[in-house]
Amino acid sequence: MRILSFLALALYASTGFADWQLNMPQGVTSSSNEIYDLHQLILWICAVIGLLVTAGIGYCLIKFRKSKGAVPAKWDENLFAEVTWTVIPTIILVLMAIPASKTLANLYDTSNSEVDILVTGYQWKWQYEYIDEEVGFFSNMSTPRDQIEGDAEKGEHYLLEVDEPMVVPVGKKIRLLLTAKDVIHSWWIPEFGVKKDAVPGFINESWMVIDEPGVYRGQCTELCGKDHGFMPVVVHAVSEQEYDAWVAGKKEIAAQAALASMKTYSKDELMAEGEAVYMRTCAACHQANGTGIPAAGFPSLIGSPLIEGDVAGHIDIVLNGKPATAMQAFAAQLNDVELAAVVTYERNAWGNDKGDVVQPADVAAMRAEKE
C-alpha cells in the first residue's frame, strides 16, 4: 500500500514539474547569451573537477583499504604535494577568471547606445522616459482586482500584465538608466540577462540588444513594500519601423492629452474616467471600496477629513503628496484630466456624494501656483 501511495504521489508531483528544467534558460540578447556561455563553461569545468576528485577518492578507498593490508604512511609534510594542490587550483581559478572578467566588462559597457531610456521605480509602478524621443509614460499592472482577490478566474499572464509596456526596437543597443523615487526597486527581465537595482538618489546603468521580436515579462525583484508582487515589467520588442510608428503615436497621444485638458467634462464622464484611474493607481492602498487599510497607514476615503474638507486641499494632496506618509505625489504621474477625474470620483463614490466636479482647468491652475 505504501508503495502504491508513493507511486501516486510521484506521478502527481511530476505534473507540477512539467516545465521544470535543470539548466538556466537561454536569453534573447547578446549579453544574456554571453552569460549563458560563461555559465556553461564554468559548469563543465566544475563538473570535470568534481569527477576527477570523486574518481581519485574512490581509487584511494579501493586501492588502500585496510582489508588489503594497506598501512598508513607516516610523514608530517610533503612539499611537492602542498605546492601541487596550491598551484593547480590557482591556475584553474585564473583560467576561469579570464572569460568571467571579459563578460563582466562587457556587461558594464553602456557606450555607443542607440536608444536611451530612464527607468524610474515607484510604489508600485514603473516610469519610462525616452530621453532622445521626449516620450514618457507610466506602466501600471493591469491584472483586474477581482482576479487578485479571488473573485474571478486568473488570466494567462496573471500579475505579469501592464497597461503600458516598454516598447523598444530589435537590433539596437538600448541603454537603461535606472533610479527610484521612494524605495529600492529592481528591474528584471530574465530573457534579457538584465537585473539592476533602482535606488533613490542614484543612477544605475545597464544595456541590451534584443535579437528576437516578442513580448518579454519580468518583475521587480527587490522587496519594496506590501504590493511588491504587483509590480511587473513588460517589454515589447518590435522592428525599427514599428518602433518609429509607436513613437509617433505616443507623441500624438501627448498632443491630444494637452488639448483634452482644455475641455470641460460632465460629472458622468469624470466619474467613469476617475474610477478607472482610481482602480489603477489608488486601490492598492485605499482599497477598491475606499475603506483603506488604517492599520498599515492607508486611511479610509469614506467620509474622511480629506473628503469633507475643501476640494482645493484634496487636489493639493493628490498633486503633491503628503510628507512623512506613503501618500505619493501624482503631479508627474497623472495628467490634468486624470487628476480631475480621480478627485471627482473620490468625492462622489462609496456614498460620499459631495457633489463636487473638478475640471482639468482647476488642476492646471493649482499646478501653476506651485511653479
Short mmCIF file of C-alpha atoms in Angstrom, two decimals:
data_model
loop_
_atom_site.label_atom_id
_atom_site.label_comp_id
_atom_site.label_asym_id
_atom_site.label_seq_id
_atom_site.Cartn_x
_atom_site.Cartn_y
_atom_site.Cartn_z
CA MET A 1 0.00 0.00 0.00
CA ARG A 2 2.83 2.35 0.86
CA ILE A 3 4.50 1.65 -2.49
CA LEU A 4 1.27 2.46 -4.36
CA SER A 5 0.89 5.69 -2.39
CA PHE A 6 4.49 6.66 -3.19
CA LEU A 7 3.99 5.99 -6.91
CA ALA A 8 0.77 8.01 -6.95
CA LEU A 9 2.49 10.90 -5.21
CA ALA A 10 5.42 10.75 -7.62
CA LEU A 11 3.06 10.75 -10.61
CA TYR A 12 1.15 13.74 -9.21
CA ALA A 13 4.37 15.63 -8.47
CA SER A 14 5.66 15.07 -11.99
CA THR A 15 2.76 17.08 -13.41
CA GLY A 16 3.82 20.04 -11.28
CA PHE A 17 7.35 19.84 -12.72
CA ALA A 18 6.24 19.69 -16.36
CA ASP A 19 8.06 22.97 -17.13
CA TRP A 20 10.91 22.37 -14.68
CA GLN A 21 14.44 22.28 -16.07
CA LEU A 22 17.90 21.79 -14.65
CA ASN A 23 19.80 24.35 -16.68
CA MET A 24 19.38 28.13 -16.82
CA PRO A 25 17.37 29.31 -19.85
CA GLN A 26 18.98 30.92 -22.86
CA GLY A 27 18.05 34.55 -23.44
CA VAL A 28 17.33 36.73 -26.47
CA THR A 29 20.09 39.32 -26.08
CA SER A 30 23.81 39.18 -26.82
CA SER A 31 24.64 39.80 -23.15
CA SER A 32 22.30 37.06 -21.90
CA ASN A 33 23.81 34.59 -24.37
CA GLU A 34 27.29 35.58 -23.21
CA ILE A 35 26.22 34.94 -19.61
CA TYR A 36 24.79 31.58 -20.65
CA ASP A 37 28.00 30.56 -22.44
CA LEU A 38 30.08 31.58 -19.42
CA HIS A 39 27.79 29.58 -17.15
CA GLN A 40 28.15 26.50 -19.35
CA LEU A 41 31.94 26.81 -19.45
CA ILE A 42 32.29 27.17 -15.67
CA LEU A 43 29.74 24.40 -15.09
CA TRP A 44 31.70 21.92 -17.20
CA ILE A 45 34.99 22.89 -15.57
CA CYS A 46 33.44 22.30 -12.15
CA ALA A 47 31.88 19.02 -13.36
CA VAL A 48 35.25 17.74 -14.62
CA ILE A 49 36.97 18.75 -11.36
CA GLY A 50 34.22 17.03 -9.38
CA LEU A 51 34.54 13.83 -11.41
CA LEU A 52 38.34 13.77 -11.09
CA VAL A 53 38.23 14.37 -7.33
CA THR A 54 35.50 11.76 -6.87
CA ALA A 55 37.43 9.26 -9.01
CA GLY A 56 40.60 9.95 -7.03
CA ILE A 57 38.84 9.44 -3.69
CA GLY A 58 37.22 6.24 -5.00
CA TYR A 59 40.55 4.92 -6.23
CA CYS A 60 42.20 5.59 -2.86
CA LEU A 61 39.34 3.98 -0.93
CA ILE A 62 39.60 0.83 -3.01
CA LYS A 63 43.37 0.65 -3.54
CA PHE A 64 44.41 1.46 0.01
CA ARG A 65 41.70 -0.17 2.07
CA LYS A 66 42.59 -1.92 5.30
CA SER A 67 41.27 -5.29 4.15
CA LYS A 68 44.05 -5.40 1.54
CA GLY A 69 46.70 -4.74 4.17
CA ALA A 70 47.31 -1.07 3.39
CA VAL A 71 49.44 0.66 6.02
CA PRO A 72 49.11 4.45 6.54
CA ALA A 73 52.17 6.43 5.56
CA LYS A 74 53.89 8.26 8.40
CA TRP A 75 55.12 11.69 7.37
CA ASP A 76 54.43 15.20 8.58
CA GLU A 77 54.74 17.21 5.38
CA ASN A 78 55.27 16.82 1.66
CA LEU A 79 56.44 19.94 -0.15
CA PHE A 80 55.58 18.59 -3.60
CA ALA A 81 52.00 17.74 -2.58
CA GLU A 82 51.48 21.12 -0.92
CA VAL A 83 52.79 23.02 -3.92
CA THR A 84 50.73 20.89 -6.31
CA TRP A 85 47.40 21.33 -4.54
CA THR A 86 48.06 25.08 -4.29
CA VAL A 87 49.35 25.78 -7.79
CA ILE A 88 46.82 23.71 -9.76
CA PRO A 89 43.69 25.30 -8.20
CA THR A 90 45.27 28.74 -8.65
CA ILE A 91 45.85 28.10 -12.34
CA ILE A 92 42.26 26.83 -12.72
CA LEU A 93 40.85 29.92 -10.97
CA VAL A 94 42.93 32.26 -13.16
CA LEU A 95 41.77 30.47 -16.31
CA MET A 96 38.15 30.77 -15.11
CA ALA A 97 38.60 34.43 -14.22
CA ILE A 98 39.70 35.43 -17.73
CA PRO A 99 36.35 34.77 -19.52
CA ALA A 100 34.40 35.87 -16.43
CA SER A 101 36.20 39.23 -16.37
CA LYS A 102 35.62 39.74 -20.09
CA THR A 103 31.90 39.06 -19.65
CA LEU A 104 31.62 41.41 -16.66
CA ALA A 105 33.48 44.18 -18.50
CA ASN A 106 31.12 43.78 -21.44
CA LEU A 107 28.04 43.91 -19.20
CA TYR A 108 29.15 47.27 -17.82
CA ASP A 109 29.95 48.80 -21.22
CA THR A 110 26.97 51.05 -21.96
CA SER A 111 28.77 53.17 -24.56
CA ASN A 112 27.53 53.70 -28.13
CA SER A 113 23.87 53.24 -27.23
CA GLU A 114 21.21 53.98 -29.84
CA VAL A 115 18.18 54.28 -27.53
CA ASP A 116 18.40 55.77 -24.01
CA ILE A 117 15.58 55.13 -21.53
CA LEU A 118 15.31 56.47 -17.99
CA VAL A 119 13.54 53.86 -15.84
CA THR A 120 12.17 55.13 -12.52
CA GLY A 121 10.63 52.84 -9.92
CA TYR A 122 7.65 53.93 -7.84
CA GLN A 123 5.49 52.04 -5.37
CA TRP A 124 4.27 50.11 -7.36
CA LYS A 125 4.77 51.06 -10.97
CA TRP A 126 7.48 51.96 -13.48
CA GLN A 127 8.03 55.20 -15.33
CA TYR A 128 9.76 55.09 -18.72
CA GLU A 129 11.21 58.25 -20.27
CA TYR A 130 12.74 58.00 -23.74
CA ILE A 131 15.39 60.68 -23.45
CA ASP A 132 16.04 61.34 -27.14
CA GLU A 133 12.42 60.96 -28.24
CA GLU A 134 10.86 63.11 -25.48
CA VAL A 135 8.32 60.36 -24.82
CA GLY A 136 7.37 59.30 -21.32
CA PHE A 137 4.67 57.31 -19.56
CA PHE A 138 3.89 55.17 -16.50
CA SER A 139 3.46 51.41 -16.67
CA ASN A 140 0.94 50.00 -14.18
CA MET A 141 -0.07 46.41 -13.57
CA SER A 142 -3.36 45.76 -15.36
CA THR A 143 -4.43 42.48 -13.74
CA PRO A 144 -8.02 43.11 -12.56
CA ARG A 145 -8.58 43.42 -8.81
CA ASP A 146 -11.25 40.70 -8.89
CA GLN A 147 -8.59 38.21 -10.06
CA ILE A 148 -6.24 39.31 -7.29
CA GLU A 149 -8.97 38.99 -4.68
CA GLY A 150 -10.03 35.56 -5.94
CA ASP A 151 -13.41 36.63 -7.31
CA ALA A 152 -12.54 35.76 -10.92
CA GLU A 153 -10.52 33.15 -12.75
CA LYS A 154 -6.87 34.13 -13.13
CA GLY A 155 -5.70 35.05 -16.62
CA GLU A 156 -2.80 33.63 -18.60
CA HIS A 157 -0.43 36.42 -17.54
CA TYR A 158 -1.71 36.90 -14.01
CA LEU A 159 0.31 39.65 -12.25
CA LEU A 160 2.55 39.93 -15.34
CA GLU A 161 0.47 42.30 -17.49
CA VAL A 162 0.54 46.08 -17.72
CA ASP A 163 -1.45 48.89 -19.28
CA GLU A 164 1.59 50.47 -20.96
CA PRO A 165 4.54 48.21 -21.85
CA MET A 166 8.00 49.47 -22.68
CA VAL A 167 8.46 49.33 -26.46
CA VAL A 168 11.96 49.01 -27.95
CA PRO A 169 13.43 48.18 -31.36
CA VAL A 170 15.24 44.90 -32.01
CA GLY A 171 18.86 45.02 -33.13
CA LYS A 172 19.55 48.37 -31.43
CA LYS A 173 21.72 48.93 -28.35
CA ILE A 174 19.39 50.14 -25.61
CA ARG A 175 20.85 51.84 -22.55
CA LEU A 176 18.80 51.78 -19.36
CA LEU A 177 19.32 54.44 -16.69
CA LEU A 178 17.64 53.18 -13.51
CA THR A 179 16.61 55.08 -10.40
CA ALA A 180 13.69 55.25 -7.95
CA LYS A 181 11.55 57.91 -6.28
CA ASP A 182 10.71 56.21 -2.98
CA VAL A 183 12.38 52.93 -2.01
CA ILE A 184 14.77 50.50 -3.69
CA HIS A 185 13.28 48.57 -6.61
CA SER A 186 14.91 46.17 -9.07
CA TRP A 187 14.16 45.92 -12.82
CA TRP A 188 14.43 42.36 -14.11
CA ILE A 189 13.72 40.56 -17.39
CA PRO A 190 15.22 37.03 -17.32
CA GLU A 191 15.41 36.66 -21.12
CA PHE A 192 17.48 39.85 -21.34
CA GLY A 193 20.03 38.87 -18.70
CA VAL A 194 19.30 42.24 -17.04
CA LYS A 195 18.63 42.64 -13.32
CA LYS A 196 19.57 46.04 -11.98
CA ASP A 197 18.60 47.84 -8.78
CA ALA A 198 16.77 51.17 -8.97
CA VAL A 199 17.98 53.18 -5.96
CA PRO A 200 16.63 56.61 -4.92
CA GLY A 201 19.23 59.31 -5.48
CA PHE A 202 21.45 57.13 -7.69
CA ILE A 203 21.57 56.25 -11.38
CA ASN A 204 22.50 52.67 -12.28
CA GLU A 205 23.14 51.65 -15.87
CA SER A 206 22.55 48.55 -17.94
CA TRP A 207 22.13 47.74 -21.61
CA MET A 208 20.73 45.20 -24.03
CA VAL A 209 20.47 44.38 -27.72
CA ILE A 210 17.39 42.23 -28.31
CA ASP A 211 17.73 39.70 -31.11
CA GLU A 212 14.15 38.47 -31.44
CA PRO A 213 10.84 40.40 -31.60
CA GLY A 214 8.34 39.41 -28.94
CA VAL A 215 6.76 40.19 -25.59
CA TYR A 216 9.03 39.69 -22.58
CA ARG A 217 7.89 39.74 -18.97
CA GLY A 218 9.62 40.21 -15.65
CA GLN A 219 9.09 41.66 -12.20
CA CYS A 220 10.53 43.90 -9.54
CA THR A 221 12.92 41.65 -7.62
CA GLU A 222 13.52 43.88 -4.60
CA LEU A 223 11.12 43.69 -1.66
CA CYS A 224 9.69 47.20 -1.99
CA GLY A 225 6.51 47.18 0.10
CA LYS A 226 3.15 45.49 0.55
CA ASP A 227 2.40 45.31 -3.19
CA HIS A 228 5.90 44.26 -4.23
CA GLY A 229 4.43 41.27 -6.11
CA PHE A 230 2.19 43.59 -8.15
CA MET A 231 4.95 45.46 -9.99
CA PRO A 232 5.53 43.65 -13.29
CA VAL A 233 7.86 44.60 -16.13
CA VAL A 234 6.65 44.07 -19.70
CA VAL A 235 8.72 44.87 -22.80
CA HIS A 236 7.55 44.67 -26.42
CA ALA A 237 10.46 44.23 -28.83
CA VAL A 238 9.44 45.27 -32.34
CA SER A 239 11.01 46.11 -35.68
CA GLU A 240 12.55 49.54 -36.20
CA GLN A 241 9.64 50.58 -38.44
CA GLU A 242 7.09 49.56 -35.80
CA TYR A 243 9.08 51.36 -33.13
CA ASP A 244 9.17 54.59 -35.15
CA ALA A 245 5.41 54.36 -35.68
CA TRP A 246 4.88 53.76 -31.96
CA VAL A 247 6.97 56.82 -31.05
CA ALA A 248 4.96 58.96 -33.47
CA GLY A 249 1.74 57.58 -31.98
CA LYS A 250 2.84 58.39 -28.42
CA LYS A 251 3.66 61.96 -29.42
CA GLU A 252 0.23 62.28 -31.00
CA ILE A 253 -1.42 60.96 -27.84
CA ALA A 254 0.51 63.51 -25.77
CA ALA A 255 -0.68 66.30 -28.06
CA GLN A 256 -4.27 65.09 -27.78
CA ALA A 257 -3.98 64.92 -23.98
CA ALA A 258 -2.85 68.54 -23.94
CA LEU A 259 -5.93 69.50 -25.94
CA ALA A 260 -8.19 67.33 -23.74
CA SER A 261 -7.07 69.20 -20.63
CA MET A 262 -8.71 72.34 -22.04
CA LYS A 263 -12.15 70.75 -22.30
CA THR A 264 -14.98 70.85 -19.79
CA TYR A 265 -16.34 67.43 -18.80
CA SER A 266 -19.64 66.26 -17.37
CA LYS A 267 -19.76 64.65 -13.95
CA ASP A 268 -20.58 61.26 -15.50
CA GLU A 269 -17.55 61.46 -17.80
CA LEU A 270 -15.29 62.37 -14.89
CA MET A 271 -16.70 59.61 -12.67
CA ALA A 272 -16.13 56.96 -15.36
CA GLU A 273 -12.57 58.09 -16.00
CA GLY A 274 -11.93 58.62 -12.30
CA GLU A 275 -12.95 55.08 -11.41
CA ALA A 276 -10.52 53.68 -13.98
CA VAL A 277 -7.71 55.90 -12.66
CA TYR A 278 -8.52 55.05 -9.05
CA MET A 279 -8.54 51.29 -9.63
CA ARG A 280 -5.24 51.52 -11.49
CA THR A 281 -3.45 53.96 -9.20
CA CYS A 282 -5.07 54.22 -5.78
CA ALA A 283 -6.88 50.96 -4.98
CA ALA A 284 -3.72 49.15 -3.90
CA CYS A 285 -3.52 51.35 -0.79
CA HIS A 286 -7.02 52.73 -0.26
CA GLN A 287 -8.77 49.54 -1.45
CA ALA A 288 -11.32 49.23 -4.26
CA ASN A 289 -14.19 50.12 -1.91
CA GLY A 290 -12.40 53.14 -0.43
CA THR A 291 -12.10 51.68 3.09
CA GLY A 292 -8.28 51.82 3.13
CA ILE A 293 -6.04 49.83 5.47
CA PRO A 294 -5.78 52.05 8.59
CA ALA A 295 -3.51 49.60 10.41
CA ALA A 296 -0.98 49.93 7.59
CA GLY A 297 -1.27 53.73 7.42
CA PHE A 298 -3.64 53.86 4.42
CA PRO A 299 -6.71 55.82 5.60
CA SER A 300 -10.29 55.28 4.53
CA LEU A 301 -11.66 57.77 1.99
CA ILE A 302 -15.26 57.31 3.09
CA GLY A 303 -16.37 60.41 4.94
CA SER A 304 -12.74 61.20 5.81
CA PRO A 305 -11.48 64.71 6.72
CA LEU A 306 -9.90 64.87 3.24
CA ILE A 307 -13.26 64.30 1.57
CA GLU A 308 -15.19 66.53 3.96
CA GLY A 309 -12.61 69.31 3.61
CA ASP A 310 -12.06 71.87 0.90
CA VAL A 311 -11.73 70.46 -2.61
CA ALA A 312 -8.56 72.53 -3.18
CA GLY A 313 -6.88 70.70 -0.31
CA HIS A 314 -7.88 67.38 -1.83
CA ILE A 315 -6.38 68.36 -5.19
CA ASP A 316 -3.20 69.58 -3.48
CA ILE A 317 -2.62 66.28 -1.65
CA VAL A 318 -3.17 64.22 -4.80
CA LEU A 319 -0.89 66.54 -6.77
CA ASN A 320 1.92 66.91 -4.25
CA GLY A 321 1.55 64.01 -1.84
CA LYS A 322 1.80 64.18 1.94
CA PRO A 323 5.25 64.29 3.58
CA ALA A 324 6.23 61.55 6.05
CA THR A 325 3.48 59.26 4.76
CA ALA A 326 3.09 56.69 1.99
CA MET A 327 0.95 59.17 0.01
CA GLN A 328 2.84 59.82 -3.21
CA ALA A 329 2.81 62.96 -5.34
CA PHE A 330 0.92 62.24 -8.54
CA ALA A 331 1.68 65.51 -10.34
CA ALA A 332 4.17 63.77 -12.63
CA GLN A 333 2.25 60.51 -12.83
CA LEU A 334 -1.18 61.69 -13.98
CA ASN A 335 -2.28 64.37 -16.44
CA ASP A 336 -4.78 67.10 -15.62
CA VAL A 337 -7.78 65.13 -16.91
CA GLU A 338 -6.87 62.04 -14.88
CA LEU A 339 -6.23 64.08 -11.73
CA ALA A 340 -9.51 65.98 -12.07
CA ALA A 341 -11.37 62.74 -12.70
CA VAL A 342 -9.92 60.80 -9.75
CA VAL A 343 -10.58 63.64 -7.29
CA THR A 344 -14.15 63.94 -8.59
CA TYR A 345 -14.59 60.18 -8.23
CA GLU A 346 -13.24 60.05 -4.67
CA ARG A 347 -15.53 62.87 -3.56
CA ASN A 348 -18.63 61.23 -5.02
CA ALA A 349 -18.05 57.47 -4.68
CA TRP A 350 -18.92 54.97 -1.90
CA GLY A 351 -21.69 57.19 -0.54
CA ASN A 352 -19.57 60.34 -0.17
CA ASP A 353 -21.88 62.29 -2.54
CA LYS A 354 -20.15 65.65 -2.09
CA GLY A 355 -21.37 66.78 -5.49
CA ASP A 356 -18.03 68.40 -6.35
CA VAL A 357 -16.99 68.34 -10.01
CA VAL A 358 -13.31 69.10 -10.61
CA GLN A 359 -12.29 70.17 -14.10
CA PRO A 360 -8.81 69.82 -15.66
CA ALA A 361 -8.52 73.61 -15.64
CA ASP A 362 -8.78 73.56 -11.84
CA VAL A 363 -5.85 71.16 -11.63
CA ALA A 364 -3.84 73.19 -14.15
CA ALA A 365 -4.40 76.32 -12.07
CA MET A 366 -3.07 74.60 -8.94
CA ARG A 367 -0.05 73.31 -10.85
CA ALA A 368 0.67 76.88 -11.95
CA GLU A 369 0.54 78.11 -8.35
CA LYS A 370 3.31 75.67 -7.36
CA GLU A 371 5.60 76.68 -10.21
#
